[in-house]
mmCIF file of C-alpha atoms in Angstrom:
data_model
loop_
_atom_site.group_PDB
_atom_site.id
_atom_site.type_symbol
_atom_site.label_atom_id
_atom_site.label_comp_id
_atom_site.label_asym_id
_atom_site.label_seq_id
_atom_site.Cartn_x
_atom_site.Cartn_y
_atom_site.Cartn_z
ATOM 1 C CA UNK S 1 120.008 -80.327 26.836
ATOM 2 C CA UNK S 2 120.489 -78.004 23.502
ATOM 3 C CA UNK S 3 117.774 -78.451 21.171
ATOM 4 C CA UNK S 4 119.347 -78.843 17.597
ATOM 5 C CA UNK S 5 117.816 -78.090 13.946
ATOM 6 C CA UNK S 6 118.861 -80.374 10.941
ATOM 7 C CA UNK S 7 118.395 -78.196 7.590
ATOM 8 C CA UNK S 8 115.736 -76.193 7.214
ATOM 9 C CA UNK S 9 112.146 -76.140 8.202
ATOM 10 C CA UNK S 10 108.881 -76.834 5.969
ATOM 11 C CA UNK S 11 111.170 -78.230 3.495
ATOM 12 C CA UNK S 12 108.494 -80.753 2.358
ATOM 13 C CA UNK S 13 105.669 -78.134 2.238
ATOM 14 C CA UNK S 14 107.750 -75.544 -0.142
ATOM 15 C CA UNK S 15 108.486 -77.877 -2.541
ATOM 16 C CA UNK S 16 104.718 -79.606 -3.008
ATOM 17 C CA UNK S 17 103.598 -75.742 -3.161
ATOM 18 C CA UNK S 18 106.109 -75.019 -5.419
ATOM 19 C CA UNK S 19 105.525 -78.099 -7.272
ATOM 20 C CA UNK S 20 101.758 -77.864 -7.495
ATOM 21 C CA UNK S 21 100.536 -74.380 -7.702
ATOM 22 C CA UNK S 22 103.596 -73.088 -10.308
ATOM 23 C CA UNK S 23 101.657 -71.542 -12.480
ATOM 24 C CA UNK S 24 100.630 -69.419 -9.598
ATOM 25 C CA UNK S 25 103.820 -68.687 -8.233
ATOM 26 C CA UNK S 26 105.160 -67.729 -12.046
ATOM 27 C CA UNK S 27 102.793 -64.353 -11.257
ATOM 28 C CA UNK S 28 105.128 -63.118 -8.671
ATOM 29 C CA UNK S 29 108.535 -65.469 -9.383
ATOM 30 C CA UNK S 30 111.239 -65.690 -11.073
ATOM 31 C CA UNK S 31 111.115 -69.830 -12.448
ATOM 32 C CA UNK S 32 114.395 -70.780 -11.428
ATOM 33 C CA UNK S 33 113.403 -70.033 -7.583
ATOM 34 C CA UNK S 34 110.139 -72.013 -7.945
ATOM 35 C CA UNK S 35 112.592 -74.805 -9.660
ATOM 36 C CA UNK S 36 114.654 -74.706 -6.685
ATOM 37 C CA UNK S 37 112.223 -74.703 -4.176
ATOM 38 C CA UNK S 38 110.152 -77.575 -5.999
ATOM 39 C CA UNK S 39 113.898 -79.108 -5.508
ATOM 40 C CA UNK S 40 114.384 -79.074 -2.111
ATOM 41 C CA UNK S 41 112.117 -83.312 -2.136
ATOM 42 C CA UNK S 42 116.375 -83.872 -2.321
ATOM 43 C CA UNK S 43 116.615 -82.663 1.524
ATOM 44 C CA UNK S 44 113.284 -84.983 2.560
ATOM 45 C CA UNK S 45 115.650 -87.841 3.521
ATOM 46 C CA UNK S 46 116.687 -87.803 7.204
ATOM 47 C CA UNK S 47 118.923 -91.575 7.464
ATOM 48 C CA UNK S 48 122.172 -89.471 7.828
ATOM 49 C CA UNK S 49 121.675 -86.926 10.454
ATOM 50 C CA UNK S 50 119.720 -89.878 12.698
ATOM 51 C CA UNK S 51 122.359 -92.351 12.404
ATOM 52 C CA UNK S 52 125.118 -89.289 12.855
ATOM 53 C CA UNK S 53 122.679 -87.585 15.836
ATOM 54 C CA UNK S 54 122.434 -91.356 17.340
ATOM 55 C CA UNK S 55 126.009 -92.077 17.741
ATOM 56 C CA UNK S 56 126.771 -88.653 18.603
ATOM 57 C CA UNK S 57 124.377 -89.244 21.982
ATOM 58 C CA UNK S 58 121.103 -87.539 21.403
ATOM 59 C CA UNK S 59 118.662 -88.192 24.307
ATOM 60 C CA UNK S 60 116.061 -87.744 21.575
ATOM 61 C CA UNK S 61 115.825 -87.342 18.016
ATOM 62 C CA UNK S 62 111.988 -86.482 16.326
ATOM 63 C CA UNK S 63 111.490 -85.900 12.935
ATOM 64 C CA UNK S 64 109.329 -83.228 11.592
ATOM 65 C CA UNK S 65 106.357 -83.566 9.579
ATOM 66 C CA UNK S 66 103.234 -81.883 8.782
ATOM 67 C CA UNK S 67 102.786 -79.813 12.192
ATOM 68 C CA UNK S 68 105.658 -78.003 11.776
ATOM 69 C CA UNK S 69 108.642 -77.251 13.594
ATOM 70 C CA UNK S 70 106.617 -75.809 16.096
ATOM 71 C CA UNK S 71 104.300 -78.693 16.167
ATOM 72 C CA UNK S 72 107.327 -80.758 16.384
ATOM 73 C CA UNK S 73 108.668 -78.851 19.214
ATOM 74 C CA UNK S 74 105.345 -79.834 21.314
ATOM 75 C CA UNK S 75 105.252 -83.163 20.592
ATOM 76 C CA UNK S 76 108.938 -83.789 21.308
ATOM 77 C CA UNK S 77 108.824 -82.041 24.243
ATOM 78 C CA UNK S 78 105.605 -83.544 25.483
ATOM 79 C CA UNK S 79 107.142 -87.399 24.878
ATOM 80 C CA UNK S 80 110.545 -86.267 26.671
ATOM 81 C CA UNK S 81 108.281 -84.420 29.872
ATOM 82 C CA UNK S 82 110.385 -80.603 29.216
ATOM 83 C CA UNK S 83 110.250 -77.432 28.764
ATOM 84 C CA UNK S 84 112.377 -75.351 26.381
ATOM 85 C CA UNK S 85 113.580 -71.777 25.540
ATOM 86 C CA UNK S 86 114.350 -71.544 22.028
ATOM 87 C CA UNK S 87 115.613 -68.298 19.751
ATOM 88 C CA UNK S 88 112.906 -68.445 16.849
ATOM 89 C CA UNK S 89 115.659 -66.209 14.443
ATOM 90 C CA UNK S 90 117.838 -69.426 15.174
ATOM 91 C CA UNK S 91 115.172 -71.560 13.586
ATOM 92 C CA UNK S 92 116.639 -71.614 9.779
ATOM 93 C CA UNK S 93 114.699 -71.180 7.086
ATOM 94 C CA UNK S 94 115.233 -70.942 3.526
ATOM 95 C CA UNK S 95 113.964 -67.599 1.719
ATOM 96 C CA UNK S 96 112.449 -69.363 -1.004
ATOM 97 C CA UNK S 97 110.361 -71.049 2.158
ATOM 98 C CA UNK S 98 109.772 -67.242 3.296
ATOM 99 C CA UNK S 99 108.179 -65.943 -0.114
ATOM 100 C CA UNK S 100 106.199 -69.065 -1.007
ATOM 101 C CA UNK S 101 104.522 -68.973 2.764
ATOM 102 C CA UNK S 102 104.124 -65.226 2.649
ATOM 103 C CA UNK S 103 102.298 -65.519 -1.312
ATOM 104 C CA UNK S 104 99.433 -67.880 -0.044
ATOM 105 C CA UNK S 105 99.429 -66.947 3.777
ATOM 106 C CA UNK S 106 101.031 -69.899 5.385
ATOM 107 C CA UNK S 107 102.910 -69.799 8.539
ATOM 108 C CA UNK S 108 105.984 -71.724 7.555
ATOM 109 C CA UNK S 109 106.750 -72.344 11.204
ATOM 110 C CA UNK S 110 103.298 -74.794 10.862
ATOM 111 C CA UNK S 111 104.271 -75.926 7.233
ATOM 112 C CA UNK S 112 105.511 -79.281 6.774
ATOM 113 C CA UNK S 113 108.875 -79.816 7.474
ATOM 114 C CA UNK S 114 109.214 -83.102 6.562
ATOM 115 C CA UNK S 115 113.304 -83.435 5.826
ATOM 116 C CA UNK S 116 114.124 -81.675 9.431
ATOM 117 C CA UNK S 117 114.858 -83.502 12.774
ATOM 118 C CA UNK S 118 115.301 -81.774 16.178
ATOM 119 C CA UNK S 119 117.768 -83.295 18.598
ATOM 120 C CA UNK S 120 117.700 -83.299 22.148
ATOM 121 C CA UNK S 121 121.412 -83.921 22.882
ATOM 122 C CA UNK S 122 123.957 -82.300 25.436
ATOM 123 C CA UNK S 123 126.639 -80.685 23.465
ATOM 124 C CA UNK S 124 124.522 -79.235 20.855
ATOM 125 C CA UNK S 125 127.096 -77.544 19.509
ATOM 126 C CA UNK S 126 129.191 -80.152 18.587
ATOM 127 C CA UNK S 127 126.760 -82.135 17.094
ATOM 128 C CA UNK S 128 126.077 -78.992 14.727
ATOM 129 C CA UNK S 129 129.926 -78.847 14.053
ATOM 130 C CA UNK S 130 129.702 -83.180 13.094
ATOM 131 C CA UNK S 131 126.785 -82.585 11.018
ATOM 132 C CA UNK S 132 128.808 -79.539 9.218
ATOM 133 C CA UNK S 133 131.340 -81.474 8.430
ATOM 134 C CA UNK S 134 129.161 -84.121 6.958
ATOM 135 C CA UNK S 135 127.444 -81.251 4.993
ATOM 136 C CA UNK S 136 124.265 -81.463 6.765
ATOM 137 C CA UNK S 137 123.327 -77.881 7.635
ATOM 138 C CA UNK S 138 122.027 -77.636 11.347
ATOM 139 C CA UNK S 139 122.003 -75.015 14.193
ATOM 140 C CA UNK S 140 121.047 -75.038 17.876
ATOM 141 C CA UNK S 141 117.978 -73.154 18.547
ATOM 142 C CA UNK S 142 117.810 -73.117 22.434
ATOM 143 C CA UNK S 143 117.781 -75.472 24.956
ATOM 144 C CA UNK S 144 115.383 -77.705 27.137
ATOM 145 C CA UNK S 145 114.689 -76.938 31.131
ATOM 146 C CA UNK S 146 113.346 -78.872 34.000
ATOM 147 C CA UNK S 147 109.690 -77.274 33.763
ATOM 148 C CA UNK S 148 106.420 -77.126 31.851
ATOM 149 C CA UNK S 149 107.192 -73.853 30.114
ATOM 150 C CA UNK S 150 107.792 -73.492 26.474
ATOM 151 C CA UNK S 151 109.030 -70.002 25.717
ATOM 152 C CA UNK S 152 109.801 -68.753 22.314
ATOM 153 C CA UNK S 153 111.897 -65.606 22.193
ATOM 154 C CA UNK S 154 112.272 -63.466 19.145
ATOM 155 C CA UNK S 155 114.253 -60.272 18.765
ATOM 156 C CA UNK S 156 114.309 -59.697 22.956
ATOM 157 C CA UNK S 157 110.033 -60.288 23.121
ATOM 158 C CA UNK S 158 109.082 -63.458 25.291
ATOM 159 C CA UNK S 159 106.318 -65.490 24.397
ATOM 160 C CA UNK S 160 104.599 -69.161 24.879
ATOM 161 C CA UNK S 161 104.418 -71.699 22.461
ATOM 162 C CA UNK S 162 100.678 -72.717 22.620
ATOM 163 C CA UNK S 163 99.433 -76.346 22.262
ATOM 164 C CA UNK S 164 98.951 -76.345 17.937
ATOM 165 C CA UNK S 165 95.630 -76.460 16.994
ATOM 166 C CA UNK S 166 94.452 -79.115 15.394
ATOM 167 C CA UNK S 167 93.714 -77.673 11.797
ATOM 168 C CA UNK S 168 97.371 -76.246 11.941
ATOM 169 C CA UNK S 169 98.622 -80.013 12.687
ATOM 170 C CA UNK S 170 96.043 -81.167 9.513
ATOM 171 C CA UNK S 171 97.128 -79.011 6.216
ATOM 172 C CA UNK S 172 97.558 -80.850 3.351
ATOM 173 C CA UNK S 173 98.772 -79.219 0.236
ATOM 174 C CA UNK S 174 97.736 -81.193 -2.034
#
């Protein structure tokens, strides 16, 4: 099955940082990106893209929270028994997520992403080109297998996605 991404990951965990620490972000940014990243609690809402995903056929639909899309990734795999090989430069990602992350050394594929689903569903790319239409950004970022693997590839290098640690499942940032 294709593995599909609604929006944009750590959605939720941009816009508390951007939200709550500001004043520290107004050292480095410009205040109209930390506006629109403390913004993005509009994209937190999910109803549309499940009830869109769920008529379209997905085999499973799990919405991301505070692991991450990678901690997402492991859980929905482990609750449908799969594998996966995903494309991590498919995994999309706003650039105000990018610079917030980068200023207080987050990994943003951990941060809470809260206002993303990923959809196990067999024509991937038609449920992408549905959601478009509906103006619900979303992409295919690989697809599941029959096996135990979970391999991340980014530009060519092949790696595997390791169980997420527990204190990587547990930020807060509040």
């Amino acid at each position: 099955m294709d593995l599909v991404l609604t929006k944009w990951i750590a959605l939720k965990g941009t816009s508390v940082l951007a939200s709550c620490r500001a004043e520290e972000l107004s050292s480095r940014f410009p205040s109209v990106m930390i506006r629109d990243a403390a913004g993005f609690t509009c994209y937190l809402s999910t109803e549309r893209e499940y009830q869109i995903s769920g008529g379209y056929g997905a085999a499973a639909i799990y919405p991301l929270g505070k692991g991450g899309v990678l901690g997402g990734l492991w859980n929905m795999l482990e609750q449908i028994n799969a594998g996966m090989e995903i494309d991590l430069r498919k995994i999309s990602i706003r650039q105000e997520t990018v610079e917030i992350c980068e200023f207080f050394d987050l990994n943003p594929y951990y941060t809470d992403s809260t206002g993303a689903l990923l959809v196990a569903v067999e024509d991937g790319f038609g449920l992408v080109s549905v959601l478009e239409r509906e103006g619900i950004h979303a992409a295919v970022i690989g697809r599941t297998n029959d096996g135990n693997d979970r391999i991340i590839y980014n530009q060519g290098k092949k790696r595997y996605l390791d169980r997420p640690q527990k204190e990587e499942l547990e930020k807060v940032f509040d």
